[in-house]
Amino acid sequence: MIAAAMSLLIAVCAAAFVLFPGKTLVLESADTGDVYAAYPVRIKDTFGIRFIHSVNKTPVTDWYEIRKDGIYVVRTEYYGFGAGVQTQLEEGQELSYGEDGSMIITGFDRRMDDLVYFVGTVSDHTLTLPGGEQVSLRDLCGKNAKVRIRLDQRRKR
């Protein structure tokens, strides 16, 4: 009886994986297409990229959400103004302040068809995965790497 129940459970899980394969967050070289890493994700998961702003030397974190049709930027958090940091709100965006003094802008809701980061030489870029695991892009990809982040169907094993 237990063996039959286990067999049924395994069959259901396998069928769910085939019918609903999920998504994979792929980090690859934007120059060569070589894959650095791939992480399983689900719809509505969020991930962040944190780096030190080159002008004002304070942290910036861009947050993204996994959706059925792609990756969307949903908010950004930063601590000081500098070149390239948003200074005006667009329609639908809101500014709030974190307990640590960060400025948080939400309401972007913009699909990112080509999400590319250049890994820093002076300071690292850090990927925060759903669940909180942090990955150094400098360690994973190397300094000055041009890293493309894209969404793919989870590959069958």
XYZ file of C-alpha atoms in Angstrom:
157
model
C 0.000 0.000 0.000
C 2.791 2.440 0.917
C 4.743 1.484 -2.211
C 1.669 2.112 -4.377
C 1.087 5.505 -2.730
C 4.748 6.464 -3.241
C 4.579 5.397 -6.894
C 1.448 7.485 -7.398
C 3.091 10.500 -5.707
C 6.183 10.200 -7.911
C 4.012 9.912 -11.033
C 1.981 12.997 -10.070
C 5.167 15.020 -9.386
C 6.693 13.939 -12.693
C 3.500 14.824 -14.576
C 3.361 18.237 -12.859
C 6.964 18.903 -13.848
C 6.236 18.067 -17.493
C 2.892 19.883 -17.672
C 3.995 22.877 -15.566
C 7.764 22.986 -16.064
C 8.390 26.279 -14.283
C 10.938 28.901 -15.159
C 14.680 29.280 -14.886
C 16.555 32.496 -14.257
C 19.599 32.261 -16.523
C 22.772 34.318 -16.098
C 24.910 34.263 -19.212
C 27.668 36.181 -20.938
C 26.079 38.871 -23.094
C 29.088 38.577 -25.390
C 29.400 34.806 -25.875
C 26.142 33.308 -24.582
C 28.061 31.043 -22.180
C 25.848 30.243 -19.176
C 27.301 31.184 -15.791
C 24.413 29.822 -13.723
C 20.712 28.966 -13.825
C 18.303 29.125 -10.891
C 14.775 27.692 -10.709
C 12.146 30.375 -10.090
C 8.378 30.637 -9.957
C 5.870 33.189 -11.150
C 5.698 36.096 -8.626
C 9.223 35.388 -7.256
C 11.395 38.462 -6.875
C 15.132 38.867 -7.164
C 17.438 41.828 -6.719
C 20.726 43.158 -8.033
C 22.695 45.278 -5.560
C 25.719 47.405 -6.380
C 27.522 50.484 -5.127
C 26.739 53.598 -7.141
C 29.894 54.799 -8.870
C 29.313 58.499 -8.122
C 27.715 58.732 -4.688
C 29.273 55.487 -3.356
C 26.060 54.268 -1.726
C 24.142 51.002 -2.319
C 21.501 50.710 -5.041
C 19.248 47.666 -5.326
C 17.042 47.037 -8.336
C 14.214 44.553 -7.686
C 12.597 42.415 -10.346
C 9.556 40.129 -10.439
C 9.143 36.935 -12.448
C 5.959 36.959 -14.479
C 4.506 34.558 -17.008
C 5.770 36.619 -19.945
C 9.105 37.833 -18.582
C 11.104 39.800 -16.042
C 9.673 43.098 -14.780
C 11.434 45.804 -12.789
C 9.152 46.623 -9.852
C 11.177 48.829 -7.489
C 14.520 50.383 -6.783
C 16.120 51.289 -3.468
C 18.924 53.793 -3.024
C 20.462 56.117 -0.435
C 21.745 59.140 -2.347
C 21.418 60.999 -5.605
C 23.960 60.787 -8.397
C 24.246 60.427 -12.138
C 21.750 57.886 -13.442
C 19.686 57.743 -10.236
C 16.036 58.652 -10.647
C 15.223 62.152 -9.383
C 11.628 62.513 -10.607
C 8.672 60.179 -10.302
C 6.856 59.038 -13.406
C 3.118 58.421 -13.582
C 2.106 55.534 -11.298
C 5.327 55.586 -9.255
C 5.560 56.268 -5.534
C 8.426 57.263 -3.259
C 8.655 55.952 0.287
C 11.442 55.779 2.848
C 12.819 52.675 4.518
C 13.594 52.473 8.225
C 17.290 52.694 7.335
C 16.821 55.965 5.417
C 16.689 54.379 1.971
C 14.565 55.902 -0.759
C 12.263 53.300 -2.323
C 10.541 53.889 -5.627
C 7.780 51.481 -6.621
C 5.292 51.318 -9.462
C 7.658 50.693 -12.366
C 5.883 47.635 -13.770
C 8.193 47.629 -16.809
C 9.142 44.493 -18.711
C 12.897 44.119 -19.179
C 13.465 42.335 -22.468
C 17.236 42.793 -22.325
C 18.443 42.941 -18.720
C 22.227 43.417 -18.769
C 24.650 44.408 -16.000
C 28.365 45.146 -16.200
C 29.993 43.568 -13.141
C 31.981 46.131 -11.194
C 35.728 46.308 -10.889
C 35.810 48.446 -7.742
C 32.692 47.073 -6.037
C 30.764 43.876 -6.582
C 27.275 43.302 -7.935
C 25.270 40.919 -5.777
C 22.299 38.857 -6.919
C 19.680 38.209 -4.237
C 17.649 35.166 -5.210
C 14.115 34.323 -4.071
C 14.538 32.975 -0.555
C 17.379 35.378 0.243
C 20.457 33.529 -1.047
C 23.090 36.008 -2.233
C 25.461 35.387 -5.130
C 28.513 37.519 -5.908
C 28.476 38.235 -9.629
C 32.168 39.075 -9.453
C 32.924 35.587 -8.111
C 30.489 33.909 -10.506
C 31.217 35.828 -13.719
C 34.404 37.841 -13.146
C 35.196 41.557 -13.084
C 34.012 43.570 -16.083
C 31.729 40.727 -17.247
C 28.723 41.809 -19.295
C 25.997 39.627 -17.759
C 22.612 39.078 -19.384
C 19.818 37.893 -17.101
C 16.921 36.193 -18.848
C 13.989 33.945 -18.139
C 13.759 30.515 -19.728
C 11.542 27.475 -19.404
C 13.051 25.063 -16.914
C 14.980 22.458 -18.825
C 13.870 18.853 -18.566
C 16.468 16.642 -16.953
